[in-house]
Amino acid sequence: MMDLRKAKACILRVGGTNCDAEVKAALEDLGLRSDILHMDWLEKGKLSEYQLLVFPGGFSYGDYVRAGAVWGKKVLTKMRRDLERFVEDGRLVMGICNGFQVLVEAGMLPGDGGQFSPTPRAVLANNSSARYECRWVFLRGEGSHAPFARRIGKGEVLRVPIGHGEGRFLAESEEAVHELIRSNRIVFRYARPSGEPAEGAYPFNPNGSVHDIAAICNREGNVIGMMPHPERAFFGWQAFGYGDPHRYGDGRKIFEGIVDHIRSL
Amino acid sequence: MREGLIRRVSEDPPVAAIDLREAEDTDLLEISNGMGLALSLYEMRVIKEEFSRPLTDVELQTFGQTWSEHCIHKTFRGLVETDSGTVDSLLKSYIAKATRELARPWCYSVFEDNAGLVDFDNGHVIAAKVETHNHPSAIEPFGGAATGVGGVIRDILGVWGEPIAVSDVLCFGPLDTGYSGLAPGIKHPRYIYKGVVAGVGSYGNNMGIPNVNGAVLFDSNYIGNVVVYCGCFGILPKDRYVRQTKEGDLAVLVGGRTGRDGIHGVTFASTDLPEDSEGLRSAVQIPNPLVEERLRRAVIRIRDECLASGITDLGGGGISCATGEMASRSGLGLTVELDAVELKETGMAPWEIWVSESQERMLFSVPAKNLERVARIFEGEELEWCALGKFNPTKRLRATYKGVTVCDLGLDFLYSPPKLKRKAKRVEPSPLPLYLKEPEDLSSELLALLADPNVRSREGVVRAYDHEVRGATVVKPIQGQSGSHNDAAVIKPLKDSWMGAVISCGINPFYPDPYWMAACSLEEALRNNTAVGGRRVAILDNFVWGNPEKEDRMGSLLRACEACYDFAKAFGTPFISGKDSLYNESPMGPVRPTLLITGVGIIPDVRKAVTSDLKAAGDPVYQIGITKEEVCGSAYLRSKGIEGGDWPRVEASVSRKIMETLTATIDAGFVAACHDLSEGGLGVAASEMVIGARPGLGMSLDLGRGLFLTGRDDLAIFSESAGRFLVEVRAGHAGEFEEAFRGLPVSCVGEVLKEGALRLSGLKGKELTIERADLTRAWRGE
Amino acid sequence: MRFLVKAEVSLKRGHFDPEGDVAAKSLKDLGFGVGTVRVSKGYTMEIDARDASEAKALAEEMCRRLLANPIKDDFRVEVLFIEGRTD
Amino acid sequence: MRFLVKAEVSLKRGHFDPEGDVAAKSLKDLGFGVGTVRVSKGYTMEIDARDASEAKALAEEMCRRLLANPIKDDFRVEVLFIEGRTD
Ligand SMILES: Nc1ncnc2c1ncn2[C@@H]1O[C@H](COP(=O)(O)OP(=O)(O)O)[C@@H](O)[C@H]1O
Ligand SMILES: [Mg+2]
């Protein structure tokens, strides 16, 4: 059993990242100390001090070229080794929104362990509305084995906001989607209020993602990428109008899963 | 122009000297126009008198910039001749006067710095600023609007504020305007609309600052004069508001490179500019929020580590104004070495470097001992920086380039520009008779009004902006899946405090009397703020007017300012900042006088905020405030193309009491939902409360008989009288609610229904029922 | 007849291109020897017109009216082929 | 030597192009007779290479490594000219 006070999370950022502080606030509310570090100033080997690595949302490098692409490549040139080891060790990596785009562009998702694909195996393409969109969506837990979903049952519905222009998840092929389903690597799908999958219906599926995919993980479940922002639905007052402002928001469950997992190490 | 007045004094760098001593009036005007100085003959004469030597082009440009409408607001600070005497400064005589007389102890810094500052939680202040970016948005909608947002964010950084929210208010021509009737050079409203919304969204989203409030208006008057207001709000620890530049401190420029963008006017010193519409090219700026995001991080770190003695943004006038102002307000002087400035392009003349308005730059004053640490912070954020020079006690603004002194001006003279004199002709429109029969079918009137471009859902705009980033948005601009609008936004900026900042606005340019137009806008800003639970509101004014050299434009400006004073006083709400944008004229005529009032209030516990959607079947619903036949300029008449009738007026004493009482009942927990009645009146407000909710609403105007000073159902439902609310009161608290409002115009008019519909019975018992689905479809324009 | 026309819109020279700048830096990071990079946007459009020159003129008009802002953008139009025929 | 190379990245055929659809709709609203519109992005790059074919190969590599995402993008590379020379 790990003493949570000894654990630490690293929230990485580069120019254009902007959701780092909210993630830190969420993690620290659960008692997990968190450092926000600029990637350029991350010393070699330093990563091994952390149990969780977060790629937060934002517009890294202005989202120029393609959302997440520039940071995704930079991650590989700058810290590939450390990162591979980190993932191999079974430590947790989480990409939120732009961070999800980064993990996909870096070839870490959908992936197997520390083996990063040399070319991306998926993409988060322009929303089918061709618009940036900020709205609260319904997420449906898929019964994933990933630590992030530990507290979320299959079919359980979460209310969390999204805010992105490039979030339409596409995989290499239909077969690749089936493989994700078979290997239980889909963590959340966009849903209707009832918990039924959105089946592409707008606005429940806000971006046109194939199979309503909102979040996936690697084979081992220790790397997750998700377009919705759980850190914006952590406290009840953030979810004002969607629940009791005096309690907690649904996004908290995801972070609780992380903390449970670290404690259990 | 006469030979010999202008001389090239240096080839490299290219510098020209202009000898005003021999210049006649016609020469002075020609120089002012030719160099794009926009100085009047009188101002040129004042400069001529002062100097017994030729001036460089750099120096004359410095005057052009420093004495510009943009930098010193000469119309607002000048003299205004009226029928009843001369007004010395609209700003001092009306706007700031109200603030001074109200003397609120919680006003921390007003009308001084880049933004107004008011107390928040103990130890913190809120900074607020609203700007306009009309002209740039008219020629390049995306870039113009984006740099408008970028600029106002820098105003907040420029008072050491951490930006917590942005807002935008936009006025466009009707989107269905025909393509044929447009005057040359005027872009179609649809093109402008798309570009502006994308631009505002792109900058705020990229910076990670939620856009939480605003308004969108359509009117044919705005076809030629698009209006783009951008606001930014920030927070900072009170003791980190540092402005004490000292002798020996370094002036440090950081951020984007300096280029030919944002330079107005033409050059005499370099004659080899390419032909292709260079003037316009430089008016267009390419936004780069990526740089500003890094600037923001650097500013906050330098603030938290107390490394700088002063800060300001670079806006109008570029380096010349930023350095000049910083030196002048500290009673110091400065020699700027222009060689140090990182440039985007080669071949720039010194005056161009000096006045360029390139985006994403800030100026700091840094004690020499801290320079190394400051530099490390900049470099850590991949920001280019340079030290421009040292502050000295000379009270002179000097600039050198390649060893040549290109500017040497006394700051006292530069910062005491001559007062401008303008004439105002009083305008006092009188109401016209109303020729409109009461329509038979009020359901279809209401549905049509819900679909009116000025009323319908703003979802298309609101969702294009991230209003949740920073994770601190409590009351959101739009609520729920098929959600409806709230009246104001609530932000919770501090981790360890439940205190919220409440942001609202009011804008009513369609009421034809400038005095009541201003009064209504001010009252609406307060009303919106109150509706969600805000109080202790500070306000900002933004005037968008036509050419102030025309007497009628000044006349209406004067009237609007009078109302600002009268009602700020009457409501006890101080102005803390503002800005005017004049000369909004196009080939299609002057802009309609448009005043935006922005309100910044507080709420002690964000969890007690109130949204507009109805909550629980069975709750009683109250209407507050008197409805008169005030429909001139209303959405109802405008949608029919009818002018006539009286316009809304504000009864401040009643309205103020209503708001104070409402605040008390919100704090007591009696209020379940609240919406103010504004565009489209009671009909639209009631519909919106249903659209956003699960339950419905049944109400009878007859129950509120005493509140309606009209016998007509259409006027009762669509009048836009000020000072009104519709409130859902929690079932058990009706008695206490009524008790609190005793003596005020309040009536229970109905209750929340289980079924999702709006049921309304009129003054004479006429009934209408509309299903939520139909309301929603009309309102969403489906 | 139906033509396939390509319109290409790019920032006027003299304007700084932030996207090109980021692409260049990233390519350098990846070890490529690149200098300046400038980004443009292409619109490949099916256009109904009587002949190629009308198709071209129409595309230019589209650029002026919607796809480009002549104040900051340059544009270039090229007729690729006529439906049914390739060249 | 320094070459000017243009890489064009476009959506794979058959891939849904929301941006192109919006452009087509806006053009139709303006009264233009257009069919499908597809959007692409061009990168005009200065590249150091020994000869044109190396420049081309390098640009293709850049597309594979950064500029294009193989799941959704196709790319096409063209050497425009060599510095100092125009054609
Ligand atoms: N019309 C106005 N009404 C109220 N305040 C104004 C007005 N014009 C300028 N101010 C105030 O004067 C101060 C300086 O204004 P300004 O020069 O516009 O600032 P900045 O240089 O940051 O744009 C600010 O606090 C601003 O709020
Ligand atoms: Mg300013």
PDB file of C-alpha atoms and ligand atoms in Angstrom, chain B residues 69-73 76-77 91 95-96 109-116 128-131 155 312-313 315-316 325 540-543 575-581, ligand 1:
ATOM      1  CA  GLU B  69      -8.397  60.482 -29.583  1.00  0.00           C
ATOM      2  CA  HIS B  70      -7.346  56.934 -28.836  1.00  0.00           C
ATOM      3  CA  CYS B  71      -4.647  57.725 -26.283  1.00  0.00           C
ATOM      4  CA  ILE B  72      -5.987  60.751 -24.439  1.00  0.00           C
ATOM      5  CA  HIS B  73      -9.678  60.820 -25.333  1.00  0.00           C
ATOM      6  CA  PHE B  76     -14.101  63.293 -23.525  1.00  0.00           C
ATOM      7  CA  ARG B  77     -11.491  65.448 -21.856  1.00  0.00           C
ATOM      8  CA  LEU B  91     -15.381  62.453 -18.322  1.00  0.00           C
ATOM      9  CA  ILE B  95     -18.648  59.843 -15.536  1.00  0.00           C
ATOM     10  CA  ALA B  96     -15.883  60.341 -13.017  1.00  0.00           C
ATOM     11  CA  SER B 109      -8.246  52.389  -8.598  1.00  0.00           C
ATOM     12  CA  VAL B 110     -10.546  54.108 -11.089  1.00  0.00           C
ATOM     13  CA  PHE B 111      -9.954  55.883 -14.400  1.00  0.00           C
ATOM     14  CA  GLU B 112      -6.227  55.781 -13.913  1.00  0.00           C
ATOM     15  CA  ASP B 113      -4.628  52.665 -15.152  1.00  0.00           C
ATOM     16  CA  ASN B 114      -5.277  50.226 -17.981  1.00  0.00           C
ATOM     17  CA  ALA B 115      -8.265  48.838 -16.096  1.00  0.00           C
ATOM     18  CA  GLY B 116     -10.491  49.755 -13.179  1.00  0.00           C
ATOM     19  CA  ALA B 128     -12.114  45.117 -15.408  1.00  0.00           C
ATOM     20  CA  LYS B 129     -11.763  46.722 -18.798  1.00  0.00           C
ATOM     21  CA  VAL B 130     -13.867  46.846 -21.953  1.00  0.00           C
ATOM     22  CA  GLU B 131     -12.572  48.067 -25.308  1.00  0.00           C
ATOM     23  CA  ASP B 155      -5.043  45.696 -20.354  1.00  0.00           C
ATOM     24  CA  THR B 312       1.898  48.450 -18.998  1.00  0.00           C
ATOM     25  CA  ASP B 313       0.625  47.023 -22.231  1.00  0.00           C
ATOM     26  CA  GLY B 315      -1.579  49.605 -27.378  1.00  0.00           C
ATOM     27  CA  GLY B 316      -2.187  52.754 -29.362  1.00  0.00           C
ATOM     28  CA  GLU B 325       3.309  57.216 -20.108  1.00  0.00           C
ATOM     29  CA  LEU B 540     -17.917  50.418 -17.127  1.00  0.00           C
ATOM     30  CA  ASP B 541     -19.043  52.640 -19.971  1.00  0.00           C
ATOM     31  CA  ASN B 542     -18.246  52.205 -23.657  1.00  0.00           C
ATOM     32  CA  PHE B 543     -19.496  54.844 -26.019  1.00  0.00           C
ATOM     33  CA  PHE B 575     -18.099  53.934 -12.931  1.00  0.00           C
ATOM     34  CA  ILE B 576     -14.606  52.507 -12.660  1.00  0.00           C
ATOM     35  CA  SER B 577     -13.374  52.472 -16.227  1.00  0.00           C
ATOM     36  CA  GLY B 578     -14.498  52.830 -19.787  1.00  0.00           C
ATOM     37  CA  LYS B 579     -13.584  53.868 -23.248  1.00  0.00           C
ATOM     38  CA  ASP B 580     -15.033  55.784 -26.120  1.00  0.00           C
ATOM     39  CA  SER B 581     -14.819  55.036 -29.805  1.00  0.00           C
TER      40      SER B 581
HETATM   41  N1  LIG E   1     -15.214  57.147 -21.889  1.00  0.00           N
HETATM   42  C1  LIG E   1     -14.606  56.775 -20.759  1.00  0.00           C
HETATM   43  N2  LIG E   1     -15.337  56.547 -19.682  1.00  0.00           N
HETATM   44  C2  LIG E   1     -14.785  56.140 -18.544  1.00  0.00           C
HETATM   45  N3  LIG E   1     -13.487  55.932 -18.383  1.00  0.00           N
HETATM   46  C3  LIG E   1     -12.690  56.139 -19.402  1.00  0.00           C
HETATM   47  C4  LIG E   1     -13.203  56.558 -20.653  1.00  0.00           C
HETATM   48  N4  LIG E   1     -12.182  56.675 -21.501  1.00  0.00           N
HETATM   49  C5  LIG E   1     -11.083  56.303 -20.798  1.00  0.00           C
HETATM   50  N5  LIG E   1     -11.397  55.980 -19.535  1.00  0.00           N
HETATM   51  C6  LIG E   1     -10.505  55.510 -18.491  1.00  0.00           C
HETATM   52  O1  LIG E   1      -9.296  56.177 -18.530  1.00  0.00           O
HETATM   53  C7  LIG E   1      -8.226  55.276 -18.263  1.00  0.00           C
HETATM   54  C8  LIG E   1      -7.213  55.312 -19.374  1.00  0.00           C
HETATM   55  O2  LIG E   1      -7.897  54.922 -20.561  1.00  0.00           O
HETATM   56  P1  LIG E   1      -7.210  54.327 -21.809  1.00  0.00           P
HETATM   57  O3  LIG E   1      -6.242  55.288 -22.349  1.00  0.00           O
HETATM   58  O4  LIG E   1      -8.292  53.938 -22.709  1.00  0.00           O
HETATM   59  O5  LIG E   1      -6.490  53.047 -21.292  1.00  0.00           O
HETATM   60  P2  LIG E   1      -5.629  52.129 -22.204  1.00  0.00           P
HETATM   61  O6  LIG E   1      -4.424  52.900 -22.575  1.00  0.00           O
HETATM   62  O7  LIG E   1      -5.350  50.955 -21.375  1.00  0.00           O
HETATM   63  O8  LIG E   1      -6.472  51.765 -23.392  1.00  0.00           O
HETATM   64  C9  LIG E   1      -8.830  53.896 -18.109  1.00  0.00           C
HETATM   65  O9  LIG E   1      -8.989  53.590 -16.751  1.00  0.00           O
HETATM   66  C10 LIG E   1     -10.164  54.056 -18.728  1.00  0.00           C
HETATM   67  O10 LIG E   1     -11.048  53.190 -18.105  1.00  0.00           O
END
